[in-house]
């Protein structure tokens, strides 16, 4: 592992970001040691971040051998390819399953993430309930896909965490505190039974337990953002 | 090549779609024969399309060995992986360059496509000029990236068409007729000199020439859409 550090692996991130969590999960699954560059917050961006991701100026950025890689799922795929001989593969080996995993990761960012963002920024009870309903609706196709891809195992990737688990599981960093704060369940046995059980398995996984942001701290983050939105 | 047909390669598409063009370019570069399932238009969707892409109900869909693959750049990557021993690689081999290519393909769909869509739907002179200005601004980072990635060659991919060429070049199916119709150039020597030359190289490439929709027909398509938008 020391060799990895010498190669220079650095992650520009922030503890509260689900997108950064994706990169951390991938690095951890592959057993890659890295230097963690923690940003101050989401609005004061470091020189290193601005220089490394001049187009989007967003975290996470992975720097490897002095070259930046941007966009969370592109980082996950990069980590999977570069450290391909280490531990398990994150993307499936089968071509069709790889394409499916990429499709659902795209779907999660395209359809699930915006609903969760709405939920985080919801300040009225009505807006919160609407966001929960829409998030649950966006998760329905994933409930179906889980049955097909997990083949009776605990994860989308089968026996262990894979590409879709990382893409969706990272948002449990928001879902769990939102459920706690608002007292409305997004993942419920009567609505999304498979994803509800999957979320429990995901959060109990050793790699995830180590990296998932503390939900009480995340409750404070959501409260802070809502205060910011409501006074903006 | 006959073997490919026996394996069952079918593309659900429509001649006017830049996204379908991406899939066709990839299949053609790899020399894969396929059955073309042409949709009637963009709003009356075939049973085959609805069944094959129940989530987005959008073209293109590639069907291979009876299993659908959706989303244009995911199809391109799938074709590149499955027919990996044929002709040239579409994605670079180098890990960092692969991540970069994926990043810029993402950028094109995220930042360039919406501006071109605005341009297609623009019905006033003011809206057209604004869309052109914004499209050109969105292309500036790609102008810069071209210099770095082409290494003095004609394409983003170097000597031949690669992943980013396909992602961006497919939109020349819109850009060329829009320029013709409105008489306002998006790609100009004084503004985007490298991309202007690149576009000429791209459209002169044998594979592209064969597949690029006829620009006079595309002018009619844009006129039809604008009529639809203005009376909607």
PDB file of C-alpha atoms in Angstrom, chain B:
ATOM      1  CA  UNK B   1     -19.244  -9.840 -39.841  1.00  0.00           C
ATOM      2  CA  UNK B   2     -22.035 -12.342 -40.535  1.00  0.00           C
ATOM      3  CA  UNK B   3     -21.528 -13.705 -37.038  1.00  0.00           C
ATOM      4  CA  UNK B   4     -22.501 -10.324 -35.574  1.00  0.00           C
ATOM      5  CA  UNK B   5     -25.832 -10.457 -37.342  1.00  0.00           C
ATOM      6  CA  UNK B   6     -26.449 -13.975 -36.026  1.00  0.00           C
ATOM      7  CA  UNK B   7     -25.696 -12.723 -32.524  1.00  0.00           C
ATOM      8  CA  UNK B   8     -28.550 -10.319 -33.099  1.00  0.00           C
ATOM      9  CA  UNK B   9     -27.473  -6.688 -33.135  1.00  0.00           C
ATOM     10  CA  UNK B  10     -30.365  -4.302 -33.588  1.00  0.00           C
ATOM     11  CA  UNK B  11     -30.412  -0.529 -33.224  1.00  0.00           C
ATOM     12  CA  UNK B  12     -33.634   1.306 -32.392  1.00  0.00           C
ATOM     13  CA  UNK B  13     -33.170   4.785 -33.789  1.00  0.00           C
ATOM     14  CA  UNK B  14     -34.293   7.640 -35.982  1.00  0.00           C
ATOM     15  CA  UNK B  15     -32.190   9.226 -38.724  1.00  0.00           C
ATOM     16  CA  UNK B  16     -32.417  12.783 -37.366  1.00  0.00           C
ATOM     17  CA  UNK B  17     -31.192  12.066 -33.832  1.00  0.00           C
ATOM     18  CA  UNK B  18     -27.616  13.058 -32.898  1.00  0.00           C
ATOM     19  CA  UNK B  19     -27.792  10.542 -30.055  1.00  0.00           C
ATOM     20  CA  UNK B  20     -28.587   7.726 -32.467  1.00  0.00           C
ATOM     21  CA  UNK B  21     -25.741   8.926 -34.680  1.00  0.00           C
ATOM     22  CA  UNK B  22     -23.354   8.263 -31.780  1.00  0.00           C
ATOM     23  CA  UNK B  23     -24.379   4.610 -31.632  1.00  0.00           C
ATOM     24  CA  UNK B  24     -24.163   4.270 -35.418  1.00  0.00           C
ATOM     25  CA  UNK B  25     -20.676   5.811 -35.488  1.00  0.00           C
ATOM     26  CA  UNK B  26     -19.453   3.392 -32.836  1.00  0.00           C
ATOM     27  CA  UNK B  27     -20.927   0.352 -34.615  1.00  0.00           C
ATOM     28  CA  UNK B  28     -19.488   1.519 -37.920  1.00  0.00           C
ATOM     29  CA  UNK B  29     -16.016   2.215 -36.503  1.00  0.00           C
ATOM     30  CA  UNK B  30     -15.982  -1.328 -35.138  1.00  0.00           C
ATOM     31  CA  UNK B  31     -17.360  -2.792 -38.357  1.00  0.00           C
ATOM     32  CA  UNK B  32     -20.367  -4.320 -36.637  1.00  0.00           C
ATOM     33  CA  UNK B  33     -23.312  -5.101 -38.913  1.00  0.00           C
ATOM     34  CA  UNK B  34     -26.691  -4.474 -37.384  1.00  0.00           C
ATOM     35  CA  UNK B  35     -30.362  -4.377 -38.151  1.00  0.00           C
ATOM     36  CA  UNK B  36     -31.734  -0.849 -38.142  1.00  0.00           C
ATOM     37  CA  UNK B  37     -35.127  -0.403 -36.508  1.00  0.00           C
ATOM     38  CA  UNK B  38     -36.272   3.066 -37.575  1.00  0.00           C
ATOM     39  CA  UNK B  39     -38.849   4.804 -35.378  1.00  0.00           C
ATOM     40  CA  UNK B  40     -41.612   6.721 -37.170  1.00  0.00           C
ATOM     41  CA  UNK B  41     -40.863  10.022 -35.436  1.00  0.00           C
ATOM     42  CA  UNK B  42     -39.937  11.305 -31.984  1.00  0.00           C
ATOM     43  CA  UNK B  43     -43.415  11.266 -30.455  1.00  0.00           C
ATOM     44  CA  UNK B  44     -45.062   8.021 -31.639  1.00  0.00           C
ATOM     45  CA  UNK B  45     -42.921   5.439 -29.926  1.00  0.00           C
ATOM     46  CA  UNK B  46     -42.868   1.843 -31.118  1.00  0.00           C
ATOM     47  CA  UNK B  47     -43.785  -1.073 -28.885  1.00  0.00           C
ATOM     48  CA  UNK B  48     -40.211  -2.292 -29.259  1.00  0.00           C
ATOM     49  CA  UNK B  49     -38.821   1.005 -27.934  1.00  0.00           C
ATOM     50  CA  UNK B  50     -41.260   1.147 -25.008  1.00  0.00           C
ATOM     51  CA  UNK B  51     -40.433  -2.419 -24.063  1.00  0.00           C
ATOM     52  CA  UNK B  52     -36.670  -1.982 -24.519  1.00  0.00           C
ATOM     53  CA  UNK B  53     -36.271   1.309 -22.648  1.00  0.00           C
ATOM     54  CA  UNK B  54     -39.211   1.404 -20.213  1.00  0.00           C
ATOM     55  CA  UNK B  55     -37.461   3.917 -17.944  1.00  0.00           C
ATOM     56  CA  UNK B  56     -36.686   6.752 -20.394  1.00  0.00           C
ATOM     57  CA  UNK B  57     -38.590   5.573 -23.508  1.00  0.00           C
ATOM     58  CA  UNK B  58     -35.850   7.221 -25.573  1.00  0.00           C
ATOM     59  CA  UNK B  59     -33.733   6.347 -28.580  1.00  0.00           C
ATOM     60  CA  UNK B  60     -31.162   5.011 -29.200  1.00  0.00           C
ATOM     61  CA  UNK B  61     -31.437   1.527 -27.798  1.00  0.00           C
ATOM     62  CA  UNK B  62     -29.008  -1.158 -28.871  1.00  0.00           C
ATOM     63  CA  UNK B  63     -30.289  -4.700 -28.613  1.00  0.00           C
ATOM     64  CA  UNK B  64     -27.577  -7.342 -28.502  1.00  0.00           C
ATOM     65  CA  UNK B  65     -28.259 -11.016 -27.890  1.00  0.00           C
ATOM     66  CA  UNK B  66     -31.810 -10.035 -26.971  1.00  0.00           C
ATOM     67  CA  UNK B  67     -30.790  -7.599 -24.215  1.00  0.00           C
ATOM     68  CA  UNK B  68     -31.258  -3.826 -24.481  1.00  0.00           C
ATOM     69  CA  UNK B  69     -28.559  -1.242 -23.782  1.00  0.00           C
ATOM     70  CA  UNK B  70     -29.747   2.359 -23.311  1.00  0.00           C
ATOM     71  CA  UNK B  71     -28.187   5.843 -23.292  1.00  0.00           C
ATOM     72  CA  UNK B  72     -26.047   6.821 -26.259  1.00  0.00           C
ATOM     73  CA  UNK B  73     -22.591   7.098 -24.672  1.00  0.00           C
ATOM     74  CA  UNK B  74     -23.195   3.938 -22.616  1.00  0.00           C
ATOM     75  CA  UNK B  75     -23.948   2.212 -25.927  1.00  0.00           C
ATOM     76  CA  UNK B  76     -20.711   3.593 -27.412  1.00  0.00           C
ATOM     77  CA  UNK B  77     -18.752   2.258 -24.469  1.00  0.00           C
ATOM     78  CA  UNK B  78     -20.536  -1.115 -24.670  1.00  0.00           C
ATOM     79  CA  UNK B  79     -19.716  -1.433 -28.377  1.00  0.00           C
ATOM     80  CA  UNK B  80     -16.104  -0.515 -27.625  1.00  0.00           C
ATOM     81  CA  UNK B  81     -15.870  -3.204 -24.935  1.00  0.00           C
ATOM     82  CA  UNK B  82     -17.714  -6.025 -26.709  1.00  0.00           C
ATOM     83  CA  UNK B  83     -15.920  -5.649 -30.036  1.00  0.00           C
ATOM     84  CA  UNK B  84     -12.630  -4.763 -28.387  1.00  0.00           C
ATOM     85  CA  UNK B  85     -10.504  -6.777 -30.761  1.00  0.00           C
ATOM     86  CA  UNK B  86     -11.932  -5.100 -33.889  1.00  0.00           C
ATOM     87  CA  UNK B  87     -10.203  -2.115 -35.463  1.00  0.00           C
ATOM     88  CA  UNK B  88      -9.326   0.739 -33.169  1.00  0.00           C
ATOM     89  CA  UNK B  89     -10.352   1.443 -29.588  1.00  0.00           C
ATOM     90  CA  UNK B  90     -12.886   4.247 -29.177  1.00  0.00           C
ATOM     91  CA  UNK B  91     -11.919   5.086 -25.589  1.00  0.00           C
ATOM     92  CA  UNK B  92      -8.211   5.711 -25.005  1.00  0.00           C
ATOM     93  CA  UNK B  93      -6.234   2.875 -23.444  1.00  0.00           C
ATOM     94  CA  UNK B  94      -4.480   5.083 -20.896  1.00  0.00           C
ATOM     95  CA  UNK B  95      -6.464   5.215 -17.632  1.00  0.00           C
ATOM     96  CA  UNK B  96      -6.201   8.941 -17.119  1.00  0.00           C
ATOM     97  CA  UNK B  97      -7.110   9.689 -20.727  1.00  0.00           C
ATOM     98  CA  UNK B  98     -10.143   7.391 -20.423  1.00  0.00           C
ATOM     99  CA  UNK B  99     -11.349   9.301 -17.371  1.00  0.00           C
ATOM    100  CA  UNK B 100     -10.793  12.585 -19.212  1.00  0.00           C
ATOM    101  CA  UNK B 101     -12.734  11.366 -22.256  1.00  0.00           C
ATOM    102  CA  UNK B 102     -15.637  10.318 -20.016  1.00  0.00           C
ATOM    103  CA  UNK B 103     -15.496  13.683 -18.259  1.00  0.00           C
ATOM    104  CA  UNK B 104     -15.720  15.663 -21.507  1.00  0.00           C
ATOM    105  CA  UNK B 105     -18.497  13.456 -22.896  1.00  0.00           C
ATOM    106  CA  UNK B 106     -20.385  14.194 -19.676  1.00  0.00           C
ATOM    107  CA  UNK B 107     -19.629  17.915 -20.061  1.00  0.00           C
ATOM    108  CA  UNK B 108     -20.938  17.916 -23.641  1.00  0.00           C
ATOM    109  CA  UNK B 109     -24.293  16.460 -22.594  1.00  0.00           C
ATOM    110  CA  UNK B 110     -24.464  18.615 -19.480  1.00  0.00           C
ATOM    111  CA  UNK B 111     -23.397  21.992 -20.880  1.00  0.00           C
ATOM    112  CA  UNK B 112     -23.300  21.983 -24.700  1.00  0.00           C
ATOM    113  CA  UNK B 113     -26.443  19.989 -25.517  1.00  0.00           C
ATOM    114  CA  UNK B 114     -28.862  22.242 -23.541  1.00  0.00           C
ATOM    115  CA  UNK B 115     -27.559  25.320 -25.406  1.00  0.00           C
ATOM    116  CA  UNK B 116     -28.062  23.621 -28.784  1.00  0.00           C
ATOM    117  CA  UNK B 117     -31.545  22.534 -27.733  1.00  0.00           C
ATOM    118  CA  UNK B 118     -32.270  26.181 -26.850  1.00  0.00           C
ATOM    119  CA  UNK B 119     -31.012  27.115 -30.298  1.00  0.00           C
ATOM    120  CA  UNK B 120     -33.239  24.591 -32.067  1.00  0.00           C
ATOM    121  CA  UNK B 121     -36.259  25.855 -30.122  1.00  0.00           C
ATOM    122  CA  UNK B 122     -35.395  29.556 -30.585  1.00  0.00           C
ATOM    123  CA  UNK B 123     -37.990  31.323 -32.680  1.00  0.00           C
ATOM    124  CA  UNK B 124     -36.967  34.983 -32.336  1.00  0.00           C
ATOM    125  CA  UNK B 125     -33.759  36.536 -33.689  1.00  0.00           C
ATOM    126  CA  UNK B 126     -32.827  37.608 -30.170  1.00  0.00           C
ATOM    127  CA  UNK B 127     -33.252  34.065 -28.789  1.00  0.00           C
ATOM    128  CA  UNK B 128     -31.208  32.655 -31.694  1.00  0.00           C
ATOM    129  CA  UNK B 129     -28.304  35.061 -31.121  1.00  0.00           C
ATOM    130  CA  UNK B 130     -28.354  34.402 -27.378  1.00  0.00           C
ATOM    131  CA  UNK B 131     -28.324  30.628 -27.972  1.00  0.00           C
ATOM    132  CA  UNK B 132     -25.398  30.906 -30.404  1.00  0.00           C
ATOM    133  CA  UNK B 133     -23.413  33.020 -27.957  1.00  0.00           C
ATOM    134  CA  UNK B 134     -24.076  30.600 -25.114  1.00  0.00           C
ATOM    135  CA  UNK B 135     -23.298  27.532 -27.237  1.00  0.00           C
ATOM    136  CA  UNK B 136     -19.980  29.092 -28.290  1.00  0.00           C
ATOM    137  CA  UNK B 137     -19.181  29.891 -24.646  1.00  0.00           C
ATOM    138  CA  UNK B 138     -19.960  26.294 -23.634  1.00  0.00           C
ATOM    139  CA  UNK B 139     -17.614  25.077 -26.392  1.00  0.00           C
ATOM    140  CA  UNK B 140     -14.646  27.184 -25.198  1.00  0.00           C
ATOM    141  CA  UNK B 141     -13.380  24.651 -22.623  1.00  0.00           C
ATOM    142  CA  UNK B 142     -13.509  22.000 -25.378  1.00  0.00           C
ATOM    143  CA  UNK B 143     -11.456  24.265 -27.654  1.00  0.00           C
ATOM    144  CA  UNK B 144      -8.793  24.223 -24.940  1.00  0.00           C
ATOM    145  CA  UNK B 145      -9.083  20.488 -24.320  1.00  0.00           C
ATOM    146  CA  UNK B 146      -8.742  19.781 -28.029  1.00  0.00           C
ATOM    147  CA  UNK B 147      -5.270  21.310 -28.090  1.00  0.00           C
ATOM    148  CA  UNK B 148      -4.180  19.107 -25.215  1.00  0.00           C
ATOM    149  CA  UNK B 149      -5.781  15.825 -26.282  1.00  0.00           C
ATOM    150  CA  UNK B 150      -5.264  15.887 -30.055  1.00  0.00           C
ATOM    151  CA  UNK B 151      -1.494  16.274 -29.709  1.00  0.00           C
ATOM    152  CA  UNK B 152      -1.319  17.996 -33.085  1.00  0.00           C
ATOM    153  CA  UNK B 153      -3.597  15.478 -34.810  1.00  0.00           C
ATOM    154  CA  UNK B 154      -7.009  16.031 -36.387  1.00  0.00           C
ATOM    155  CA  UNK B 155      -9.196  14.530 -33.649  1.00  0.00           C
ATOM    156  CA  UNK B 156      -9.713  14.623 -29.880  1.00  0.00           C
ATOM    157  CA  UNK B 157      -8.815  10.974 -29.981  1.00  0.00           C
ATOM    158  CA  UNK B 158      -5.561  11.719 -31.810  1.00  0.00           C
ATOM    159  CA  UNK B 159      -5.128  10.304 -35.301  1.00  0.00           C
ATOM    160  CA  UNK B 160      -8.619   8.850 -35.519  1.00  0.00           C
ATOM    161  CA  UNK B 161     -12.112   9.440 -34.171  1.00  0.00           C
ATOM    162  CA  UNK B 162     -12.526   8.612 -30.490  1.00  0.00           C
ATOM    163  CA  UNK B 163     -14.997   8.928 -27.618  1.00  0.00           C
ATOM    164  CA  UNK B 164     -15.076  12.744 -27.368  1.00  0.00           C
ATOM    165  CA  UNK B 165     -15.201  13.113 -31.173  1.00  0.00           C
ATOM    166  CA  UNK B 166     -18.319  10.947 -31.227  1.00  0.00           C
ATOM    167  CA  UNK B 167     -19.902  12.763 -28.270  1.00  0.00           C
ATOM    168  CA  UNK B 168     -19.406  16.233 -29.751  1.00  0.00           C
ATOM    169  CA  UNK B 169     -19.360  15.418 -33.460  1.00  0.00           C
ATOM    170  CA  UNK B 170     -22.858  13.963 -33.315  1.00  0.00           C
ATOM    171  CA  UNK B 171     -24.138  17.479 -32.583  1.00  0.00           C
ATOM    172  CA  UNK B 172     -22.743  18.742 -35.879  1.00  0.00           C
ATOM    173  CA  UNK B 173     -25.943  17.137 -37.204  1.00  0.00           C
ATOM    174  CA  UNK B 174     -27.686  20.092 -35.549  1.00  0.00           C
ATOM    175  CA  UNK B 175     -24.959  22.759 -35.677  1.00  0.00           C
ATOM    176  CA  UNK B 176     -24.454  22.690 -39.462  1.00  0.00           C
ATOM    177  CA  UNK B 177     -28.159  23.093 -40.400  1.00  0.00           C
ATOM    178  CA  UNK B 178     -28.671  25.687 -37.654  1.00  0.00           C
ATOM    179  CA  UNK B 179     -25.805  27.737 -39.091  1.00  0.00           C
ATOM    180  CA  UNK B 180     -27.269  27.335 -42.563  1.00  0.00           C
ATOM    181  CA  UNK B 181     -30.799  28.236 -41.525  1.00  0.00           C
ATOM    182  CA  UNK B 182     -30.033  31.216 -39.301  1.00  0.00           C
ATOM    183  CA  UNK B 183     -26.927  32.477 -41.065  1.00  0.00           C
ATOM    184  CA  UNK B 184     -25.091  32.757 -37.727  1.00  0.00           C
ATOM    185  CA  UNK B 185     -21.922  30.735 -37.300  1.00  0.00           C
ATOM    186  CA  UNK B 186     -21.376  28.925 -33.994  1.00  0.00           C
ATOM    187  CA  UNK B 187     -17.993  27.565 -35.060  1.00  0.00           C
ATOM    188  CA  UNK B 188     -15.861  30.426 -36.367  1.00  0.00           C
ATOM    189  CA  UNK B 189     -12.155  30.806 -36.997  1.00  0.00           C
ATOM    190  CA  UNK B 190     -11.998  33.968 -34.909  1.00  0.00           C
ATOM    191  CA  UNK B 191     -13.735  32.347 -31.960  1.00  0.00           C
ATOM    192  CA  UNK B 192     -13.246  28.578 -31.955  1.00  0.00           C
ATOM    193  CA  UNK B 193     -10.473  28.033 -34.538  1.00  0.00           C
ATOM    194  CA  UNK B 194      -9.461  24.531 -33.447  1.00  0.00           C
ATOM    195  CA  UNK B 195     -13.015  23.208 -33.217  1.00  0.00           C
ATOM    196  CA  UNK B 196     -13.839  24.825 -36.581  1.00  0.00           C
ATOM    197  CA  UNK B 197     -11.030  22.876 -38.247  1.00  0.00           C
ATOM    198  CA  UNK B 198     -11.877  19.769 -36.219  1.00  0.00           C
ATOM    199  CA  UNK B 199     -15.502  19.928 -37.462  1.00  0.00           C
ATOM    200  CA  UNK B 200     -14.285  19.977 -41.067  1.00  0.00           C
ATOM    201  CA  UNK B 201     -12.038  16.969 -40.445  1.00  0.00           C
ATOM    202  CA  UNK B 202     -14.833  15.170 -38.625  1.00  0.00           C
ATOM    203  CA  UNK B 203     -17.407  15.684 -41.377  1.00  0.00           C
ATOM    204  CA  UNK B 204     -14.898  14.611 -44.061  1.00  0.00           C
ATOM    205  CA  UNK B 205     -14.113  11.342 -42.277  1.00  0.00           C
ATOM    206  CA  UNK B 206     -15.305   8.342 -44.300  1.00  0.00           C
ATOM    207  CA  UNK B 207     -17.318   6.817 -41.443  1.00  0.00           C
ATOM    208  CA  UNK B 208     -18.998  10.120 -40.654  1.00  0.00           C
ATOM    209  CA  UNK B 209     -19.764  11.066 -44.277  1.00  0.00           C
ATOM    210  CA  UNK B 210     -21.715   7.847 -44.638  1.00  0.00           C
ATOM    211  CA  UNK B 211     -23.818   8.425 -41.526  1.00  0.00           C
ATOM    212  CA  UNK B 212     -24.213  12.184 -40.980  1.00  0.00           C
ATOM    213  CA  UNK B 213     -27.833  13.172 -41.734  1.00  0.00           C
ATOM    214  CA  UNK B 214     -28.238  15.341 -44.847  1.00  0.00           C
ATOM    215  CA  UNK B 215     -28.063  18.958 -43.706  1.00  0.00           C
ATOM    216  CA  UNK B 216     -30.823  20.197 -46.053  1.00  0.00           C
ATOM    217  CA  UNK B 217     -33.187  17.604 -44.621  1.00  0.00           C
ATOM    218  CA  UNK B 218     -32.066  18.625 -41.142  1.00  0.00           C
ATOM    219  CA  UNK B 219     -32.881  22.262 -41.964  1.00  0.00           C
ATOM    220  CA  UNK B 220     -36.451  21.085 -42.607  1.00  0.00           C
ATOM    221  CA  UNK B 221     -36.457  19.210 -39.297  1.00  0.00           C
ATOM    222  CA  UNK B 222     -35.371  22.336 -37.403  1.00  0.00           C
ATOM    223  CA  UNK B 223     -38.014  24.407 -39.228  1.00  0.00           C
ATOM    224  CA  UNK B 224     -40.640  21.808 -38.341  1.00  0.00           C
ATOM    225  CA  UNK B 225     -39.637  21.790 -34.654  1.00  0.00           C
ATOM    226  CA  UNK B 226     -39.624  25.584 -34.502  1.00  0.00           C
ATOM    227  CA  UNK B 227     -43.115  25.675 -35.989  1.00  0.00           C
ATOM    228  CA  UNK B 228     -44.202  23.138 -33.395  1.00  0.00           C
ATOM    229  CA  UNK B 229     -42.615  25.123 -30.525  1.00  0.00           C
ATOM    230  CA  UNK B 230     -44.022  28.452 -31.679  1.00  0.00           C
ATOM    231  CA  UNK B 231     -47.570  27.095 -31.929  1.00  0.00           C
ATOM    232  CA  UNK B 232     -47.363  24.883 -28.821  1.00  0.00           C
TER     233      UNK B 232
END
